[in-house]
Coordinates of C-alpha atoms and ligand atoms in Angstrom, one line a residue:
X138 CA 129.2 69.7 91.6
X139 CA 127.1 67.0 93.7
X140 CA 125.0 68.3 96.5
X141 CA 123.3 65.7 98.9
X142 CA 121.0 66.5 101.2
X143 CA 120.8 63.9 103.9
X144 CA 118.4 61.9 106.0
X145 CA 115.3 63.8 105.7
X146 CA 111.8 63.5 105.0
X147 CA 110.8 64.2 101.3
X148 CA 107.6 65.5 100.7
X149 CA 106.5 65.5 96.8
X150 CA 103.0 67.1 96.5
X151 CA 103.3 66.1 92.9
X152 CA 102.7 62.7 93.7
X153 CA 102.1 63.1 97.2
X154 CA 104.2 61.1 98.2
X155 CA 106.3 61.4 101.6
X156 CA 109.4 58.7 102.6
X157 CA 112.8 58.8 104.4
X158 CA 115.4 59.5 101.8
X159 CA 118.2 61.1 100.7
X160 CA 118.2 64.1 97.3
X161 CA 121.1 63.7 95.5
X162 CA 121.4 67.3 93.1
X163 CA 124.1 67.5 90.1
X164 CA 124.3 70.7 88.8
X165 CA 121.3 72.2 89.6
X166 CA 119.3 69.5 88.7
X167 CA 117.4 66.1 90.9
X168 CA 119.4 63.5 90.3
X169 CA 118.4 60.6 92.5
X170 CA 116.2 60.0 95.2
X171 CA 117.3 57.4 97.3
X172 CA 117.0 55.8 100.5
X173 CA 119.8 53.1 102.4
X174 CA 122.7 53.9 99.6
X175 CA 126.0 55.5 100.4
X176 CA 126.7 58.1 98.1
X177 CA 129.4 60.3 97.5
X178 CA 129.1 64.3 97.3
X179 CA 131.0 67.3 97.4
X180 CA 128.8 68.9 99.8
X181 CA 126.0 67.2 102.5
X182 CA 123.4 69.1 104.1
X183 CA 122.4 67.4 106.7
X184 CA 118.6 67.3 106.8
X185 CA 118.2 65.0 110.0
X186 CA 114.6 65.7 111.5
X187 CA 113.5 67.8 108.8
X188 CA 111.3 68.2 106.2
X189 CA 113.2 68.5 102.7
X190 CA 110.3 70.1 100.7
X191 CA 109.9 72.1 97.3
X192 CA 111.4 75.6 97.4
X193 CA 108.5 77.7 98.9
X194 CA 106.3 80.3 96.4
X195 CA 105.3 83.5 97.1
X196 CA 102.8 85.0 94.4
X197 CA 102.5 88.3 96.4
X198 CA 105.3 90.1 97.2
X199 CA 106.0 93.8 97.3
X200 CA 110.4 94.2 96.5
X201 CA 109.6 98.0 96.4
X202 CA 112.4 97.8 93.6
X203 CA 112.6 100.3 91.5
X204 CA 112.0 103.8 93.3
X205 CA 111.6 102.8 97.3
X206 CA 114.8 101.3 97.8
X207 CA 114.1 102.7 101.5
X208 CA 111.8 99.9 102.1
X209 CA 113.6 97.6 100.3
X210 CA 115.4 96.5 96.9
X211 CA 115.4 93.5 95.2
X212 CA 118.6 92.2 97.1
X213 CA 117.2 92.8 100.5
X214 CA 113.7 91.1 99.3
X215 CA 115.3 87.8 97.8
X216 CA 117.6 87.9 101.6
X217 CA 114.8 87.9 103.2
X218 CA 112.7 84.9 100.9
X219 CA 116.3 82.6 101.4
X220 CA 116.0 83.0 105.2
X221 CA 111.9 82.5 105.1
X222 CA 112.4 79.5 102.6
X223 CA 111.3 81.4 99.3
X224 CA 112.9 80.2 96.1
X225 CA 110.8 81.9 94.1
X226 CA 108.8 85.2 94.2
X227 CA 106.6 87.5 92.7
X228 CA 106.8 90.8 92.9
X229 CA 103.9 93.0 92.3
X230 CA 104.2 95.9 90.5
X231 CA 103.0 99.1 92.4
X232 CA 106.8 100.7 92.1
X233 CA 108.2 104.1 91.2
X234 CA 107.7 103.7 88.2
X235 CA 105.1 101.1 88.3
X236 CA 106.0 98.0 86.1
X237 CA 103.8 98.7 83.1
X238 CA 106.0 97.7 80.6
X239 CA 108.9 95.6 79.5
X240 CA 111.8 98.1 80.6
X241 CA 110.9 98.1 83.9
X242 CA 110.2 94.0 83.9
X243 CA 113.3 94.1 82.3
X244 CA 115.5 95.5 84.9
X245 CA 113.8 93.7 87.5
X246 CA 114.7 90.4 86.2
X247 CA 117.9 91.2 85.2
X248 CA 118.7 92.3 88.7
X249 CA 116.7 89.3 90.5
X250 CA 119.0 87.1 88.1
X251 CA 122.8 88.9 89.4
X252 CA 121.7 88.4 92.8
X253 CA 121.8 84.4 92.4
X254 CA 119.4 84.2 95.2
X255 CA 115.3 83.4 95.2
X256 CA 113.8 83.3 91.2
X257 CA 112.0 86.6 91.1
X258 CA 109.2 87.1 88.6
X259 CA 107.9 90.4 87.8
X260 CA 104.4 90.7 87.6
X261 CA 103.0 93.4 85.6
X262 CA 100.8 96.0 85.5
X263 CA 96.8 96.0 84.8
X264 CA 96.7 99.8 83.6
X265 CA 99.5 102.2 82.9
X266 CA 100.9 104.0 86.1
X267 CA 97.7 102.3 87.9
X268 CA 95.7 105.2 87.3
X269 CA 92.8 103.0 86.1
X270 CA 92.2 104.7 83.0
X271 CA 94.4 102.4 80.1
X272 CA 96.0 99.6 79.7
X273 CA 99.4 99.3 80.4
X274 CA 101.6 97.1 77.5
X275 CA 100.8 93.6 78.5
X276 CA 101.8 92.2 75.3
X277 CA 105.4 94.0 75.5
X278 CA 105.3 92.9 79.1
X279 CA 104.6 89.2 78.5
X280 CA 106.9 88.9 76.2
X281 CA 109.4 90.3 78.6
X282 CA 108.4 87.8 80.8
X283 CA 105.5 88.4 83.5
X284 CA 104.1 85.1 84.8
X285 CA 100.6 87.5 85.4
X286 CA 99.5 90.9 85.3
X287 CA 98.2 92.4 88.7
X288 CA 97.0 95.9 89.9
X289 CA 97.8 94.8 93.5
X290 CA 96.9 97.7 95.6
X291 CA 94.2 98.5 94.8
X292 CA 91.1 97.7 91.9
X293 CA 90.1 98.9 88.4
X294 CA 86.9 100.5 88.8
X295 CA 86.3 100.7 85.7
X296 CA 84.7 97.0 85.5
X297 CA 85.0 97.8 81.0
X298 CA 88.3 98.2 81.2
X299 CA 89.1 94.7 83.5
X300 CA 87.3 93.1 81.2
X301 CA 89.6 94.2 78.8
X302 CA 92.6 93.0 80.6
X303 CA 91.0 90.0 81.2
X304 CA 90.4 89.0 77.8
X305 CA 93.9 89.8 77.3
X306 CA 95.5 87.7 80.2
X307 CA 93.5 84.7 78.7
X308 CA 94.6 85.3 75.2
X309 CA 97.9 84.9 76.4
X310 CA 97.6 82.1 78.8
X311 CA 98.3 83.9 82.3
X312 CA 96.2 84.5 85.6
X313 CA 94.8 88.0 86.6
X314 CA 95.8 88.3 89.7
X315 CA 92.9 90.7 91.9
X316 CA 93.2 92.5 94.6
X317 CA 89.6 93.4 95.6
X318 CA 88.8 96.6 96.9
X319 CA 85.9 99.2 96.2
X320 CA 87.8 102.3 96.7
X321 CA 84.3 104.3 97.0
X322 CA 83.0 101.9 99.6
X323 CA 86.8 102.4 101.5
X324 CA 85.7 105.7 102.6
X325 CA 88.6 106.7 104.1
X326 CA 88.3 103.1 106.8
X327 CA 92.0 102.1 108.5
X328 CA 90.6 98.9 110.3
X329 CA 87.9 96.5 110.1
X330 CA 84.4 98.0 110.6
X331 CA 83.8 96.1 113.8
X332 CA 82.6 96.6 117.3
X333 CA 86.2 96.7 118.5
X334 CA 87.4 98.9 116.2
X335 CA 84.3 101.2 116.8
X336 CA 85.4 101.4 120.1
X337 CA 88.6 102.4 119.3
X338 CA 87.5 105.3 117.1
X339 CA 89.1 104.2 114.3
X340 CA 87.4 104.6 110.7
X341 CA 86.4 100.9 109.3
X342 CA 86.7 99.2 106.1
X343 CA 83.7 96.5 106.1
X344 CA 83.6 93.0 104.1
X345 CA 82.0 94.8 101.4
X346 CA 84.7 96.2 100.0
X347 CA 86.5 93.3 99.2
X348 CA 83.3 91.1 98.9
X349 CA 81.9 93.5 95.6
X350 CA 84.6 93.6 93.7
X351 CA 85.7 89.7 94.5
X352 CA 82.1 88.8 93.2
X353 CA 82.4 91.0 90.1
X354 CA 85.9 89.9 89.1
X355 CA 84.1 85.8 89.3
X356 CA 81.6 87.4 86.9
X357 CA 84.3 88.5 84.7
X358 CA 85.9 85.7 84.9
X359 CA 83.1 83.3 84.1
X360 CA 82.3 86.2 81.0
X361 CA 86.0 85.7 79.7
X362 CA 87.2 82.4 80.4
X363 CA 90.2 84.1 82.1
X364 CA 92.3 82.6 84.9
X365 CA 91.2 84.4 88.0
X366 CA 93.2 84.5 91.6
X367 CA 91.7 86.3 94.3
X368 CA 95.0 88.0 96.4
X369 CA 95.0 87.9 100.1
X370 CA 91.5 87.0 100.8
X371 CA 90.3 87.8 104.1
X372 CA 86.6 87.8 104.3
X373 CA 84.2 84.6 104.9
X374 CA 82.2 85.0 102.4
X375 CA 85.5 85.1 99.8
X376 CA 85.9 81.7 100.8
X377 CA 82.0 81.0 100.0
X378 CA 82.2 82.8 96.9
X379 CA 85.4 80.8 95.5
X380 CA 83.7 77.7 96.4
X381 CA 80.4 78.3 94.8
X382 CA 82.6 79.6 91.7
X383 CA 84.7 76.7 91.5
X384 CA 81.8 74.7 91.3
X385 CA 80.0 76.6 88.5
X386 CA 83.3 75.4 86.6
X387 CA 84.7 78.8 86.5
X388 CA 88.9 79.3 86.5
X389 CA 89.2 80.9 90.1
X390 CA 91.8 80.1 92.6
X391 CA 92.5 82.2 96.1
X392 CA 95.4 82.7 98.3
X393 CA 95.3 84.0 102.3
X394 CA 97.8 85.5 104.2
X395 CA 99.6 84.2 107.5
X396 CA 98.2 87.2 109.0
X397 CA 93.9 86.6 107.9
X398 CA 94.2 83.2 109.1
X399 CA 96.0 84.2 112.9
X400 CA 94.7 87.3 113.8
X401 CA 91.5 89.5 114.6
X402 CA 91.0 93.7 114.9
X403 CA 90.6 92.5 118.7
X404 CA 94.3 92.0 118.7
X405 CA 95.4 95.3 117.8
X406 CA 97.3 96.9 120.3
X407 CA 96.6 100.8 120.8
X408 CA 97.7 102.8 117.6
X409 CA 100.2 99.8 116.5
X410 CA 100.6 100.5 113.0
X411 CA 102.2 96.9 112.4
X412 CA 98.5 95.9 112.5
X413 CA 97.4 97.9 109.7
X414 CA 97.3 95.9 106.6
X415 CA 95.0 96.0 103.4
X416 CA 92.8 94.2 103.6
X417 CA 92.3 95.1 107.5
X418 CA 92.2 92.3 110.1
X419 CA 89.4 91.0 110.4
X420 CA 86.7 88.9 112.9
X421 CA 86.5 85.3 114.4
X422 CA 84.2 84.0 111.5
X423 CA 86.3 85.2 109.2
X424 CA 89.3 83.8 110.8
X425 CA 87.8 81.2 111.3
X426 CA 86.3 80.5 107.9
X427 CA 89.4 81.1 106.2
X428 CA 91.1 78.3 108.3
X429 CA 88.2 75.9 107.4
X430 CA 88.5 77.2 103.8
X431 CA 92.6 76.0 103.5
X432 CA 91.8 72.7 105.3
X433 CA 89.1 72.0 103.0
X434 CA 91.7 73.0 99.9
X435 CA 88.8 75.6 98.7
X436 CA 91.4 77.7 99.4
X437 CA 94.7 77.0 97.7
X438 CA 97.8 79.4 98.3
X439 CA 99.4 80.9 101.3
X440 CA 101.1 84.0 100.1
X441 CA 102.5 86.8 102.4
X442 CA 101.8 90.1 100.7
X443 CA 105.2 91.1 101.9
X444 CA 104.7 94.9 102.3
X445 CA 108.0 96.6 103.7
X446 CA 107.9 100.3 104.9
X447 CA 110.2 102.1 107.1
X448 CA 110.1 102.4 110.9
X449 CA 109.0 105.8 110.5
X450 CA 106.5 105.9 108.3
X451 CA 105.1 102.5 110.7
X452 CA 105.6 105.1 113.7
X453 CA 102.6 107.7 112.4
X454 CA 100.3 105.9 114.3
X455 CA 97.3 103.9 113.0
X456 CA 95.4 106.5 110.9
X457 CA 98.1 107.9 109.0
X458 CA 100.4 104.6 107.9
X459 CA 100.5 103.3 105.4
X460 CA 99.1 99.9 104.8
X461 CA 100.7 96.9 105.0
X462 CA 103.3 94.3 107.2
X463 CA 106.3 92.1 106.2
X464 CA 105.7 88.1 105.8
X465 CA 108.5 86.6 103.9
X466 CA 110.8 85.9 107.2
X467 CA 107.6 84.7 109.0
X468 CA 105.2 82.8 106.9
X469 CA 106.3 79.4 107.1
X470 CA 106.7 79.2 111.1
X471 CA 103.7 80.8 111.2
X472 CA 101.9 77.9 108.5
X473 CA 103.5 75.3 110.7
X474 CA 102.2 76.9 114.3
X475 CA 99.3 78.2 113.2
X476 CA 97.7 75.5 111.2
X477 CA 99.8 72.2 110.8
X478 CA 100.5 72.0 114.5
X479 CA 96.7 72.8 115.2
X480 CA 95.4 70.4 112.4
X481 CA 94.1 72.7 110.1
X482 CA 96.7 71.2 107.5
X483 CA 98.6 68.2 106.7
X484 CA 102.4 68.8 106.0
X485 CA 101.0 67.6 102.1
X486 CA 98.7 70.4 102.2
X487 CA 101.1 72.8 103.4
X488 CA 103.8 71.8 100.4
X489 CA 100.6 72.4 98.0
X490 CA 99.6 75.8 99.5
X491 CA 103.1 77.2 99.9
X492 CA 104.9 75.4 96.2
X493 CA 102.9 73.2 94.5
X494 CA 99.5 75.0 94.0
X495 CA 101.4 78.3 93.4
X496 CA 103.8 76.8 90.4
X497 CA 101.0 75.5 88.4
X498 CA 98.6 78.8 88.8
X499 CA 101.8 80.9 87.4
X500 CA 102.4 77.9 85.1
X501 CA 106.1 76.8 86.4
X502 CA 107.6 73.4 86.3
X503 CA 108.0 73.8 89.9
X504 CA 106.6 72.6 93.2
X505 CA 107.9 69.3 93.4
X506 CA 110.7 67.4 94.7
X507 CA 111.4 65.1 91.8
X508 CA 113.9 63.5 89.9
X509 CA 115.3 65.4 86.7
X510 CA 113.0 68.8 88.4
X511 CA 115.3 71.7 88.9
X512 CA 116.9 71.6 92.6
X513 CA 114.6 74.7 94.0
X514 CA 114.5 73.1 97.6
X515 CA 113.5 73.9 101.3
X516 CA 115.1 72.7 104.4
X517 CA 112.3 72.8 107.0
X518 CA 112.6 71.7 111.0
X519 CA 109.4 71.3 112.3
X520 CA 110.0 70.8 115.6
X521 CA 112.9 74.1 116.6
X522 CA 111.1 76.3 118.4
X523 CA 111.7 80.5 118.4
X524 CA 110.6 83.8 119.1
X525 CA 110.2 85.8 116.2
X526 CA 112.4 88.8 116.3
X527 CA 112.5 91.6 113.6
X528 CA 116.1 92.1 114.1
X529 CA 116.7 88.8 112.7
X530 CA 115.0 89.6 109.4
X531 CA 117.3 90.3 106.1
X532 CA 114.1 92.4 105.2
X533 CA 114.6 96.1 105.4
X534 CA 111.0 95.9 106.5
X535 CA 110.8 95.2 110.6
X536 CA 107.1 96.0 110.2
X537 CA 105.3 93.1 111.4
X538 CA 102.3 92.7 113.7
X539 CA 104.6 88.8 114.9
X540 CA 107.6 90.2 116.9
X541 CA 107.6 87.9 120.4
X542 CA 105.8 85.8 119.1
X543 CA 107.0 82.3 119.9
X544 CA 106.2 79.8 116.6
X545 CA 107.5 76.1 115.6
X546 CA 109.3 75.6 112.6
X547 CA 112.7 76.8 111.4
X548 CA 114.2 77.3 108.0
X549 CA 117.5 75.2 107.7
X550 CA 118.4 75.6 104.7
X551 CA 117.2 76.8 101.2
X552 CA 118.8 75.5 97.8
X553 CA 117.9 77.4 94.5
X554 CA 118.8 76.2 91.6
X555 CA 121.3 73.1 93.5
X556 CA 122.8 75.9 95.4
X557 CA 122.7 76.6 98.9
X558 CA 121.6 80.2 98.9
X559 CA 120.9 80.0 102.8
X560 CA 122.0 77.8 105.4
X561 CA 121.0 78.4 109.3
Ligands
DOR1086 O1 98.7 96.2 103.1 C1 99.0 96.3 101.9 N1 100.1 96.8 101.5 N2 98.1 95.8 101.0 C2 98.3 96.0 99.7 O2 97.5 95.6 99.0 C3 99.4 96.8 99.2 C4 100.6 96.7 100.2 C5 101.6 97.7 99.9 O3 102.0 97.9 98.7 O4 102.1 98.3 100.8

């Protein structure tokens, strides 16, 4: 089967490269790049206008697979990362049961690989059932598979046991993946601890909290050699800290969310839980400094932190929600918007953030659109304009702070593995 995707514009962060030419993919696999040749195929994309980059990356997404299938199973979730240009994700593994060992990686993968859709990668477990007190298998589980172990929503507290883990992920050769968040300092917050949200009389969550644990996790980090990636970063001085780390020589990379880098708690609208995520929305320096922090590549992934719930557990209101908003369907519009079209990023830097960056902190032969790589590819106008509409998502999760918002940048198609998994 020959698959050629047609007068686009081929953008190859691994040698950072970016020409008019055509990808010519036999099964599966890059065959030729070429540009001026007439070539034969059994299918053509047409990829006039577009940018034909490497399959987009998400490290942080939540499939809700196994045991909230209300919010969203493994099927819907990999829908929803074709349409957004995902052809690969990983999903974190606070699930019913939670992924803390090889069974439940197990089934995971095995159902990622019947849908023939994005690559899914379970990510496992720091402690067993995230209670913080053991840990969970991470041997059985990396030998089942896990590109990283993660206790995504929420911290170990118990700064021994982390260590532990640590030591562990580096034996093996795979990141830690920390969400940072001092449960004690939470206090029961909903939103930023701001003026705004004061105002509002809504319980805040200050900088802090993530800010603590962020700078202990560096310590541990620079204690254990580990690989260390700081998930959905959202404060200023994250971005200070990861700089200043990266310097010292320690492993530490970062990722922020479409959602950090747009918006501030002044944009909440009254009791909208769509804008209650973890970590909270923040301020204009923080915005502001996370935008300067991707520009200056201090900060190197854009991940979504997909969270579906359901419309009614979004409809308790602001206090009593649960955390959290959907990205897959909405992150690379908003990248393009947001920061390309405003100059934060190059097009280059965008690849890097959203592919090429991500592959080589899971360690993937991914991220690049070269000859003899597998065909994981992303179809990307720049220019079609929209309004984001949550009826439109494949996501069982309509839970996002974005709806009417009009953005630049439209998914055309997305091929995984040399096949077109989505086409607009
Ligand atoms: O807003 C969030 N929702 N942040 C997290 O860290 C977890 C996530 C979830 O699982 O819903």
């Amino acid at each position: 089967m020959l698959l050629l995707i047609k007068n686009g514009t081929v953008i190859n962060p691994g040698d950072k490269t970016e020409q008019k030419a055509d990808v010519l993919v036999e099964d599966g696999i890059i065959k030729k790049i070429v540009s001026g040749q007439s070539v034969k195929a059994d299918r053509v994309v047409d990829a006039s206008d577009c940018y034909v980059m490497p399959g987009f990356i998400d490290m942080h997404v939540h499939l809700r697979d196994p045991g909230m299938e209300e919010k969203e199973t493994v099927e819907t979730g990999l829908k929803a990362a074709v349409h957004g240009g995902f052809t690969t994700v990983v999903a974190m593994p606070n699930t019913k049961p939670v992924v803390d060992n090889a069974d439940v990686v197990n089934y995971v993968h095995n159902k990622g690989k019947n849908m023939g859709l994005a690559h899914v990668l379970q990510a496992g477990a720091v402690t067993k059932g995230q209670r913080g007190e053991a840990l969970s298998d991470i041997e059985g589980m990396v030998e089942a598979g896990i590109p990283a172990i993660s206790e995504d929503g929420k911290s170990v507290m118990n700064a021994q046991l982390y260590r532990e883990a640590m030591t562990l992920a580096m034996k093996y050769d795979i990141p830690v993946l920390a969400h940072c968040e001092d449960i004690n300092l939470v206090n029961g917050g909903v939103v930023n601890a701001d003026e705004t949200t004061e105002k509002m009389r809504l319980k805040g969550i200050s900088n802090s909290v993530e800010d603590v644990i962020a700078a202990r996790d560096i310590m541990l980090a620079r204690e254990t050699g580990a690989a260390l990636h700081l998930c959905h970063c959202s404060t200023k001085d994250s971005v200070k800290m990861v700089e200043m780390a990266r310097k010292e020589g320690i492993r530490v990379t970062a990722e922020v969310c479409p959602h950090h880098f747009i918006l501030t708690s002044s944009d909440i609208r009254e009791n909208d839980a769509n804008y209650k995520m973890n970590p909270p929305l923040r301020t204009k320096e923080d915005v502001e400094a996370l935008r300067e922090g991707l520009k200056k590549d201090i900060m190197d992934v854009i991940a979504t932190d997909h969270a579906p719930h359901t419309a009614i557990e979004k409809g308790m209101g602001i206090r009593r929600a649960p955390f959290g908003i959907v990205g897959l369907e909405t992150a690379a519009a908003l990248t393009m918007t947001e920061l390309v079209d405003k100059g934060y990023l190059t097009v280059m830097q965008m690849a890097e953030k959203m592919s090429y960056n991500p592959a080589k902190i899971l360690g993937l032969e991914k991220g690049v659109v070269e000859e003899g790589k597998e065909a994981d590819l992303v179809v990307f106008h720049p220019g079609r304009e929209y309004t984001i509409n949550p009826d439109d998502f494949y996501s069982r999760g309509k839970n996002t702070p974005f709806a009417g918002k009009k953005v630049k940048g439209m998914v055309m198609a997305t091929i995984v593995g040399g096949r077109v998994v989505y086409e607009k």
